[in-house]
XYZ file of C-alpha atoms in Angstrom:
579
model
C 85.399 235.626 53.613
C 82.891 234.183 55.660
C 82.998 235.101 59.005
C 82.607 232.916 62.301
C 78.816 234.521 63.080
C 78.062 233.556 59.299
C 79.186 229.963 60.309
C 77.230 229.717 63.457
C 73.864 231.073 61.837
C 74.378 228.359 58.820
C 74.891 225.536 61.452
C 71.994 226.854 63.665
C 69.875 226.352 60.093
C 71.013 223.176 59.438
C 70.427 222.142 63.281
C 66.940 223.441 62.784
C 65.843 221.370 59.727
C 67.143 218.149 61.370
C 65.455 218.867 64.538
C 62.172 216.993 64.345
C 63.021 214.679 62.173
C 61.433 212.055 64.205
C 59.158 211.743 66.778
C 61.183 212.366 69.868
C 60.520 208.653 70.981
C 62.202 207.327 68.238
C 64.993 210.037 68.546
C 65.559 208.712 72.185
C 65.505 205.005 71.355
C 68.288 205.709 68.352
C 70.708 207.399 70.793
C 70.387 204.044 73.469
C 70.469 201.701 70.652
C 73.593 203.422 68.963
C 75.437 203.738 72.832
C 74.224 200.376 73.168
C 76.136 199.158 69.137
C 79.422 201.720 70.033
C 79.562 199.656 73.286
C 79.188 195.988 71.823
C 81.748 197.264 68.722
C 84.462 197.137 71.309
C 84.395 193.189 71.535
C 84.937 192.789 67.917
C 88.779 193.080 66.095
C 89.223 196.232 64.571
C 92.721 195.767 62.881
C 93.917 192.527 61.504
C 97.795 193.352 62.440
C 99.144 194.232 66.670
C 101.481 196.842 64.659
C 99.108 198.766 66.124
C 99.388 199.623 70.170
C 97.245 197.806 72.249
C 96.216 195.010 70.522
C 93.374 195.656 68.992
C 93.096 192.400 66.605
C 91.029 190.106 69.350
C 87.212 189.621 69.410
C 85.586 188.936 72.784
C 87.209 191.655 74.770
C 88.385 195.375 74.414
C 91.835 196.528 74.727
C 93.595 199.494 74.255
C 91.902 202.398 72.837
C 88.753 200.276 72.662
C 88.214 200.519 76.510
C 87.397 204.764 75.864
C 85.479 203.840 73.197
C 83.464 201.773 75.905
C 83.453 203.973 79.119
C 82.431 206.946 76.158
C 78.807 204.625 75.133
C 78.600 203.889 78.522
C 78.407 207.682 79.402
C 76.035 208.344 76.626
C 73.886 204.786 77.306
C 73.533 206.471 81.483
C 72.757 210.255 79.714
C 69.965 208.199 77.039
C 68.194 206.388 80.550
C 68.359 210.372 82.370
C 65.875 211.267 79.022
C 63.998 208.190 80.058
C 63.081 209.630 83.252
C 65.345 206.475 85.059
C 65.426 206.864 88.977
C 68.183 208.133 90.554
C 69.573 210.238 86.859
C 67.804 212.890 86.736
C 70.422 214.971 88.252
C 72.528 214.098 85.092
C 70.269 216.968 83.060
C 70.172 219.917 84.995
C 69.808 222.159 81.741
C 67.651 219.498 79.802
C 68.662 215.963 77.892
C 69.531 217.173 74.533
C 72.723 218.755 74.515
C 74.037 216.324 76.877
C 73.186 213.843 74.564
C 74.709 215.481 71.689
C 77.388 216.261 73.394
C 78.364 212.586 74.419
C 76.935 211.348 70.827
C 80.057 213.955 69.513
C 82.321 212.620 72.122
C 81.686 208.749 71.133
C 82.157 210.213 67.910
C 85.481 211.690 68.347
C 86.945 208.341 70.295
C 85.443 205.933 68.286
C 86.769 207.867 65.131
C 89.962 208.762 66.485
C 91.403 205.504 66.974
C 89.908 204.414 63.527
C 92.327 207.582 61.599
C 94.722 206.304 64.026
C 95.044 202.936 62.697
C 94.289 204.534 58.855
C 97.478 206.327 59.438
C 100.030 204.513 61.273
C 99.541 201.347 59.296
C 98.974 203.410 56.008
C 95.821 202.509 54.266
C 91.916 201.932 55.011
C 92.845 198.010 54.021
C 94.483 197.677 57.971
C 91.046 197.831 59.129
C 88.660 194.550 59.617
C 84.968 194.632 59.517
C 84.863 195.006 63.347
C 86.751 198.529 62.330
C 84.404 199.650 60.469
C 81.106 198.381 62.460
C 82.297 200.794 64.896
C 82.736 203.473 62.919
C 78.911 203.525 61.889
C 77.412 201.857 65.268
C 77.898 205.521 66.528
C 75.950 206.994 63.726
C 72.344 206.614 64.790
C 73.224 207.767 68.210
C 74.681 211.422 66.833
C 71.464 211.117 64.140
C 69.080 210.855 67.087
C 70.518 213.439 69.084
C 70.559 216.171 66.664
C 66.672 215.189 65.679
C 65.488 215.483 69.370
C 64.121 218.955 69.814
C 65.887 221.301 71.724
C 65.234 221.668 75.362
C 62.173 224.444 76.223
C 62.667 224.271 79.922
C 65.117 222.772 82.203
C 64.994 219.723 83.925
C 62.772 219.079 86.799
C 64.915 219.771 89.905
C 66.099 216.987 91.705
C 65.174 217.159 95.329
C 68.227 218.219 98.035
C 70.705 215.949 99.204
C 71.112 215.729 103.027
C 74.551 216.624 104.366
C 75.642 212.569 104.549
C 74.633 212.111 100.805
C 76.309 215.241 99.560
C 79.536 213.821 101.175
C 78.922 210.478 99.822
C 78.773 212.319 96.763
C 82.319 214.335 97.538
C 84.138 211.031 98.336
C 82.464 209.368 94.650
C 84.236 212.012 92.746
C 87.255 212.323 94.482
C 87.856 208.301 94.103
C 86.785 208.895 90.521
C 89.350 211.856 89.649
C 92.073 209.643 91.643
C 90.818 206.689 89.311
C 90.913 208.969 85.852
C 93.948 210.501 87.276
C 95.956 207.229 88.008
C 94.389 206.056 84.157
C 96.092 209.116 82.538
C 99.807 209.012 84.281
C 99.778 204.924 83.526
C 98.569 204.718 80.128
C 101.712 203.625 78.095
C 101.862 205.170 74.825
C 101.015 208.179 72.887
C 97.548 207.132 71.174
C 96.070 205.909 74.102
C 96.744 209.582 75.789
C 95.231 211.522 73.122
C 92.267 209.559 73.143
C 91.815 209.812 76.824
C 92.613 213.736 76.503
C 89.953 213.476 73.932
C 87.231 211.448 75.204
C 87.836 213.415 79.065
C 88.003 216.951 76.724
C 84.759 216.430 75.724
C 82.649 214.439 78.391
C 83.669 217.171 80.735
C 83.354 220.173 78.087
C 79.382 218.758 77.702
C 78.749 218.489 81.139
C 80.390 221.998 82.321
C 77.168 223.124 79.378
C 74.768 220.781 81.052
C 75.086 222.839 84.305
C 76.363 219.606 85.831
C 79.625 221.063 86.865
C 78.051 224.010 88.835
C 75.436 221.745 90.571
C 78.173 219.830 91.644
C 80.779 222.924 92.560
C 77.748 224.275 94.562
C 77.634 220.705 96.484
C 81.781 220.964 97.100
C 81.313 224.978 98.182
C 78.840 223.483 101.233
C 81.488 220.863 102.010
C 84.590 222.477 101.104
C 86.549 221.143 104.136
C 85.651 217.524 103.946
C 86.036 217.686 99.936
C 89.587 219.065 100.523
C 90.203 216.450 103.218
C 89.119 213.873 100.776
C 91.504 215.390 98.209
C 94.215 214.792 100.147
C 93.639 211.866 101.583
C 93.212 210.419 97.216
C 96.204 211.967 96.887
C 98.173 209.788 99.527
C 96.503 206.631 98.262
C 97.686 207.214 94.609
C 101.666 206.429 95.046
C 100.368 202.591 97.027
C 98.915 202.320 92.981
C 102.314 202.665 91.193
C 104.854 200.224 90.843
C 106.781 202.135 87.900
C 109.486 204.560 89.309
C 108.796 206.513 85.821
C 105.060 207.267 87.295
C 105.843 208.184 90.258
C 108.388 210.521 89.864
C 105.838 211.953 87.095
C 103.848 212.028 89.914
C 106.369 214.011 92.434
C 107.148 216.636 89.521
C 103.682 217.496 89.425
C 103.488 218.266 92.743
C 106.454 221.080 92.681
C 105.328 222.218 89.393
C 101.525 222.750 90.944
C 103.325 224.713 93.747
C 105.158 226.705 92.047
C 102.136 227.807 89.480
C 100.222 228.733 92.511
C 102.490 230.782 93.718
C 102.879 232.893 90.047
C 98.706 232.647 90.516
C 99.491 235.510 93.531
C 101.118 237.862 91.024
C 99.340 236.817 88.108
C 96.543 235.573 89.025
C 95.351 237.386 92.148
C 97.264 240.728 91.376
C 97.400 240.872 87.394
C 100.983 241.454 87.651
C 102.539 239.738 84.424
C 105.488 238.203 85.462
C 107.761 236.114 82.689
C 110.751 235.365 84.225
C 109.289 233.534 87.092
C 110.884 230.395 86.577
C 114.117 232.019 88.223
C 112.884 231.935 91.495
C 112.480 228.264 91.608
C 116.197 228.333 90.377
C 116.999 230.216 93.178
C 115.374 228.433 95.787
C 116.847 224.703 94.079
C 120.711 226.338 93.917
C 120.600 227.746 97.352
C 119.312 223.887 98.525
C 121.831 222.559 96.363
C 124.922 224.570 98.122
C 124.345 223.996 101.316
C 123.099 220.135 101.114
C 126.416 218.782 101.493
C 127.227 217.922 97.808
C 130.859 217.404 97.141
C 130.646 219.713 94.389
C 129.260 222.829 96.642
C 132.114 225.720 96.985
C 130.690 225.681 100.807
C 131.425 222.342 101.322
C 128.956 222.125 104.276
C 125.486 220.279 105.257
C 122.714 221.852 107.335
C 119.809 219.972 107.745
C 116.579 220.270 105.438
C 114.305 222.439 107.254
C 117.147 224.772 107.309
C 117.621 224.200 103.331
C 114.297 225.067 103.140
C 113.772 228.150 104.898
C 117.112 229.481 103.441
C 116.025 228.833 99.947
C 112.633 230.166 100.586
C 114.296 233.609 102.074
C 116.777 233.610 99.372
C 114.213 233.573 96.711
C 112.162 236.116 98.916
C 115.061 238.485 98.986
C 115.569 238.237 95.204
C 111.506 238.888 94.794
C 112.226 241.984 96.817
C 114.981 243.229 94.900
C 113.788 242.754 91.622
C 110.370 243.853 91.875
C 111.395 247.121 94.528
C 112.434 248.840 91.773
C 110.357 247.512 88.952
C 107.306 247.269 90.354
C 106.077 251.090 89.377
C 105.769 249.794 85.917
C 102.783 248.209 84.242
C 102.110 246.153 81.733
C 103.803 245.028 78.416
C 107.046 247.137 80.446
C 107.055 245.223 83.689
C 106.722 242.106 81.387
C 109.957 242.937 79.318
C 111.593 244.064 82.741
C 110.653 240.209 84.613
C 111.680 238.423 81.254
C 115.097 240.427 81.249
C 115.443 239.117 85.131
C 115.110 235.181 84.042
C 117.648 235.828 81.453
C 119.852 237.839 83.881
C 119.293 234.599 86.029
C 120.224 231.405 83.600
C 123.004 233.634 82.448
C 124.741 234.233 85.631
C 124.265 230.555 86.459
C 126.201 229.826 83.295
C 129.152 232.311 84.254
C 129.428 231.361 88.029
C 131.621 228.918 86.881
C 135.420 229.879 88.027
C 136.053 231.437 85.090
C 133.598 233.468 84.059
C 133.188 234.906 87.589
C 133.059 233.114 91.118
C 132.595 229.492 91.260
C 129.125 229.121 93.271
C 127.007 227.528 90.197
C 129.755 225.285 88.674
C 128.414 226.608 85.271
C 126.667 224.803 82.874
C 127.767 221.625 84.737
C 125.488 222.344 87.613
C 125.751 220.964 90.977
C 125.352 216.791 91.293
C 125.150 214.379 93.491
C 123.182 216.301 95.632
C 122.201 213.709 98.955
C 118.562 212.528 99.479
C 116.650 214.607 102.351
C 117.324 213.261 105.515
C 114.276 214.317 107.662
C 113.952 213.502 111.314
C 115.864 210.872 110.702
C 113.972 209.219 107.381
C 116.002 209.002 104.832
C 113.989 209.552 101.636
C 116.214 207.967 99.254
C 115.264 204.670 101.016
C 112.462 202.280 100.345
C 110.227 200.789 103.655
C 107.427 198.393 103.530
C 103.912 199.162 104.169
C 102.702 195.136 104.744
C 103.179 193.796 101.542
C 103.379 197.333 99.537
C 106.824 199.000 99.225
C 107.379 202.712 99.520
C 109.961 203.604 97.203
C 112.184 206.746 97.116
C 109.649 209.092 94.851
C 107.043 207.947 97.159
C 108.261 209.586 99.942
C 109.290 212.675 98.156
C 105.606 213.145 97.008
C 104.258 212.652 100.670
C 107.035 215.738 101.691
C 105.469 217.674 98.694
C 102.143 216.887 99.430
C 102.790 218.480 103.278
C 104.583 221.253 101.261
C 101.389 221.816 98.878
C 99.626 221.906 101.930
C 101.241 224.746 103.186
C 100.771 226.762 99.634
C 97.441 226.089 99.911
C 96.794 227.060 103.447
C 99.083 230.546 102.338
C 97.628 231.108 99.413
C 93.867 230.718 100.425
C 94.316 232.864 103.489
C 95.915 235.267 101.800
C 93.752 235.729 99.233
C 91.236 236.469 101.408
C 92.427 238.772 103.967
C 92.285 242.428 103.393
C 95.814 242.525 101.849
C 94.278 239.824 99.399
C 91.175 242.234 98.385
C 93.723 244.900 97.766
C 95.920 242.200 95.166
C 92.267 241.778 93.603
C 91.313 245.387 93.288
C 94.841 246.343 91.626
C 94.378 243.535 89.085
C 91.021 245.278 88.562
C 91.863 248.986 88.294
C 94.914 249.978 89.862
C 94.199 253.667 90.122
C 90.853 253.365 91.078
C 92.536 251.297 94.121
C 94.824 253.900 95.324
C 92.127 256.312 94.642
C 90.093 254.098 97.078
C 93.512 254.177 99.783
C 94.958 251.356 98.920
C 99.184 251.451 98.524
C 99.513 249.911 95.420
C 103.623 249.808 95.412
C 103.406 248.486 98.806
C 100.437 245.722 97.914
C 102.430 244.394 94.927
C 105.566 243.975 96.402
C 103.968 241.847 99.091
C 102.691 239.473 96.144
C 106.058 239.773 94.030
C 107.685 238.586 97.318
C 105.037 236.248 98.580
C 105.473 234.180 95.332
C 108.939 234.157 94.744
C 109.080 232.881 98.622
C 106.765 229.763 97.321
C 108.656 229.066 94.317
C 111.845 229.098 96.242
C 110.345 226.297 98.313
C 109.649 224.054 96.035
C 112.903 225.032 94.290
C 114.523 223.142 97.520
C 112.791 219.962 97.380
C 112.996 219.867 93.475
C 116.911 219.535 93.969
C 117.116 217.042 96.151
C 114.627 214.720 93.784
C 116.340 215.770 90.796
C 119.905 214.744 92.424
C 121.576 217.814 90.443
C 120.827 221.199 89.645
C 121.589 222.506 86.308
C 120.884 226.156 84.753
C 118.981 225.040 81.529
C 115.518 224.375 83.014
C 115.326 227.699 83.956
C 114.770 229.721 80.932
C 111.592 231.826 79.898
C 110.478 229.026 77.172
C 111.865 225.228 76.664
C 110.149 222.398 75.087
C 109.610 221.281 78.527
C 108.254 222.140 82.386
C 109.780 223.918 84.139
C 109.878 227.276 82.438
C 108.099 230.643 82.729
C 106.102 230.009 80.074
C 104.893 226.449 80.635
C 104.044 228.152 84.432
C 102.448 230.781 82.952
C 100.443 228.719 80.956
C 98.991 226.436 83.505
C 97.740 228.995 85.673
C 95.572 230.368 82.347
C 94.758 227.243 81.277
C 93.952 225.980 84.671
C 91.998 229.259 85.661
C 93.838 232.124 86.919
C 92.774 233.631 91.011
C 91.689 229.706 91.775
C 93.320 226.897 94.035
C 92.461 223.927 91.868
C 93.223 225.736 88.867
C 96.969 225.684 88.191
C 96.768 222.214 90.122
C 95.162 221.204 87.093
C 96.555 223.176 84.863
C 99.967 222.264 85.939
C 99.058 217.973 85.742
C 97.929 218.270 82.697
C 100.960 221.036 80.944
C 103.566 218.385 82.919
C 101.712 215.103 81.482
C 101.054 216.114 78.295
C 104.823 216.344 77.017
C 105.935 213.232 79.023
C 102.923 211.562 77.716
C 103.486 212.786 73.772
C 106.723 211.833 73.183
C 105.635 210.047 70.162
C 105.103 213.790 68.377
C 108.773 215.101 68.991
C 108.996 218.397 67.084
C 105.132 218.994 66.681
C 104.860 218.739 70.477
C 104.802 222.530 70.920
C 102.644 222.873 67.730
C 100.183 220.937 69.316
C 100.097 222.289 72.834
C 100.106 225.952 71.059
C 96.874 225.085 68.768
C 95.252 223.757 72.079
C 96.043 226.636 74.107
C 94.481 228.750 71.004
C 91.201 226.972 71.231
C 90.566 226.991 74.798
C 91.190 230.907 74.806
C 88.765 231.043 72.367
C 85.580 228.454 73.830
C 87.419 229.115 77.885
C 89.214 232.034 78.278
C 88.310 231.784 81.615
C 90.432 228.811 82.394
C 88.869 225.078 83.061
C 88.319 225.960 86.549
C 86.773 229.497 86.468
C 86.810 231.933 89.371
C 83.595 233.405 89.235
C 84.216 236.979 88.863
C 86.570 236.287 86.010
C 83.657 234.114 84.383
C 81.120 236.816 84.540
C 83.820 239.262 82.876
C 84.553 237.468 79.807
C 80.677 236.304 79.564
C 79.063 239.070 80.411
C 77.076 238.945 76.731
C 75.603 235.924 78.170
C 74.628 237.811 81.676
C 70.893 239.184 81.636
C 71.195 242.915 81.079
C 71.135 244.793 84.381
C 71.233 248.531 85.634
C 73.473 249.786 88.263
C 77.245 250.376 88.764
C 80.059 247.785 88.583
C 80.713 246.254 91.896
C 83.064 247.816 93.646
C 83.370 245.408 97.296
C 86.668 245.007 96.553
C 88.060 248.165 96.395
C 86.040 249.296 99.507
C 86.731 246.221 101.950
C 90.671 246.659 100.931
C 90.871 250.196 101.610
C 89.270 250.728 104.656
């Protein structure tokens, strides 16, 4: 059987011999000409039938998938004029031109190609695709040719000279209005194929420039400026419900929001402690019930209505008090035990709010009927449920729930971040390091992981309060340990790996993309899980560090990539916490 070092060493050989190929010149010119062909093969037909989504049957304009195919040659055309020495993108290179140019060759490769199987498939047969079709397919061709014949890079790039404070910011605001452009692109594209081949064409743009060194030029500029790039962050994230007029969007939008807050608060315990907690989801189903029983629904035992700052902090303590009395006695296990004992707590959870029903037991949950009609949030006066105009843009019921989850993500992050560095945040990072070197250092470790247990259930329970009121109901089936939807433990487990576990921005991510990605692929049905499974398998195997790494975690699972070095592991941590 051949084995994956065997298939590395035969495609480093084959690399070799087509290295050279051609003078480098010619090389060069191949990759702009072929960005320059994949670009012009947009404006031709590429199907003869609009069977196909998006329209793809019109010459003298893209549409559709077309329109990646062009902002993919246009990446590769700007990476071709860095190797030209052009003004002002040099800074695209930091590691050298040639793997950034292969890298965007491969991902004009994978669009281009992508939409062309696409077609092959859904309209059954090569015969649905018209000359323009298959132009494209080969315009791309010389550009991948002349990337893999450049020579690999000796030395890096010439350093670009430093940025003054002004331009670096410039620079912030650039990217944030770009990820609030790319993010507005991904939550309104309207079908399937057209989200796969953004997920594809952004998958592998950003997987070439995180190997450029791109990404950790830039993360360096965002570390100097960290309060005006999170400033900026927010202030992208108010503009982006004034760009949706579809309700479906928006509350997309809202979801994400409580989903993000909840994964950051599992990133405490998980993330920040190394506690692994699977029945997490139950929290927010604590927090949501207690918000729906005393919210004035007519279908509430209690019959009564407090307002929603009291909803809130009594579904945040509620879900604290269940943190604290599941994990006080659970917490001296470890591992694969204190797994089995969280998932058996999420089970314990969904199957009491079954059985609270009136006949089972006590009627608090209404069983598997839930509780309904649960009123919008009336806060200060501002009714949520109600639409007001901002000049001639309306503000529309989901709108206003994301602004109250954007104050309430807010808060998370302002907890989370000073928590995580304080001293009792040192102590969560030296248990998830070695937890008896940490109370051989003085630190309680009962005492530190009960603070995180009940830190993150509190968080979760939060945004279990506002998720009731925008859901209008509260039922017991969403909280379960796995579901072919968000949100369960294991979709919130998931984002804060995928996303990068110990980080802020992280789960954020991790939780847009694990909520988008099954509203967005409804067109799979069954194989949605198949999918999302074989994805999670490959970015544990080229990421395990998540898409936004915490450093420490980054040198751990690449330390064969670190330069050797004497001396004993560092042990800050476990000092700073216990003294």
């Amino acid at each position: 059987m051949t084995t994956t070092a065997e298939l590395r060493a035969t495609a480093a050989r084959t690399l070799t011999r087509l290295e050279g190929l051609v003078p480098a010149p010619v090389a060069r010119a191949l990759v702009a000409g072929g960005a320059v062909l994949t670009i012009a093969s947009a404006w031709l037909s590429w199907t003869w039938t609009d069977r196909f989504p998006g329209d793809l049957t019109v010459s003298g304009y893209p549409g559709g998938l077309q329109w990646l195919t062009v902002a993919a040659g246009l990446l590769l055309l700007l990476q071709a004029l860095a190797a030209y020495q052009v003004p002002g993108l040099r800074a695209l290179a930091p590691t050298g031109h040639t793997g950034p140019l292969r890298g965007l060759a491969l991902t004009a490769l994978a669009t281009t190609w992508f939409t062309l199987i696409a077609i092959t498939v859904e309209l059954n047969g090569l015969v649905n695709l018209t000359t323009g079709g298959v132009v494209a397919g080969l315009a791309v061709l010389p550009a991948l040719f002349g990337s893999l014949a450049l020579p690999g890079d000796r030395h890096p790039a010439a350093e670009t000279g430093p940025l003054n404070p002004w331009q670096e910011r410039l620079l912030v605001t650039g990217l944030t209005a770009l990820g609030l452009a790319v993010f507005t692109y991904a939550i309104d594209t309207e079908y399937g194929e057209l989200f796969v081949g953004f997920l594809i064409t952004t998958g592998c743009a950003a997987g070439t420039w995180v190997k450029s060194g791109l990404f950790e030029r830039v993360s360096r500029i965002a570390a100097r400026n960290r309060a005006f790039g999170t400033a900026a962050g927010f202030v992208a994230a108010a503009l982006f419900p004034l760009t949706q007029t579809n309700d479906h969007n928006a509350n997309v939008g809202v979801n994400i929001l409580i989903f993000a807050t909840v994964a950051l608060g599992l990133n405490i315990v998980v993330g920040l402690t190394g506690l692994l907690d699977l029945g997490y989801v139950a929290f927010l189903g604590v927090g949501a019930y207690t918000a729906a029983l005393v919210s004035g629904s007519p279908f509430s035992p209690f019959h009564h209505q407090i307002p929603f700052w009291a909803a809130a902090l009594v579904g945040a303590g509620a879900s604290m008090v269940f943190g604290i009395l599941i994990g006080a006695p659970t917490l001296r296990l470890r591992g694969d035990y204190l797994a089995i004992v969280t998932i058996g707590f999420g089970e314990i959870f969904h199957i009491a709010a079954k059985n609270l029903d009136g006949t089972s037991g006590p009627k608090i949950t209404n069983g598997p009927n839930g509780i309904p009609q649960i009123p919008d949030i009336n806060l200060f006066g501002l009714d949520l449920g109600n639409s007001w105009q901002l000049g001639s843009i309306t503000i529309g019921r989901f709108a206003n729930y994301f602004y109250l989850m954007l104050v309430v993500i807010l808060i998370v992050i302002a907890v989370f971040s000073r928590a995580g560095n304080s001293r009792i945040g040192r102590a969560w990072i030296a248990i998830r390091e070695d937890e008896t070197a940490a109370e051989a250092m003085g630190i309680n470790g009962y005492r530190a992981k009960l603070t995180a247990f009940a830190l993150g259930a509190t968080l979760a329970g939060l945004a279990g309060t506002v998720s009731a009121h925008v859901t209008y109901n509260v039922v017991p089936d969403p909280y379960v340990f796995a579901g072919s939807a968000p949100p369960n433990s294991a979709f919130l487990l998931a984002a804060v790996v995928l996303g990068g576990m110990g980080t802020v921005s992280g789960p954020l991510l991790g939780a847009a993309l694990l909520y988008l990605i099954p509203d967005k692929l409804v067109f799979m049905d069954k194989y949605q899980l198949l999918a999302f499974g074989v994805a999670l398998i490959l970015l544990m195997r080229f990421r395990p560090e998540g898409l936004i790494a915490n450093r420490r975690r980054q040198a751990e699972f690449h330390q064969a990539d670190l330069p050797a070095q004497g001396g004993s592991p560092d042990t800050s941590s476990l000092s700073k916490a216990g003294a």
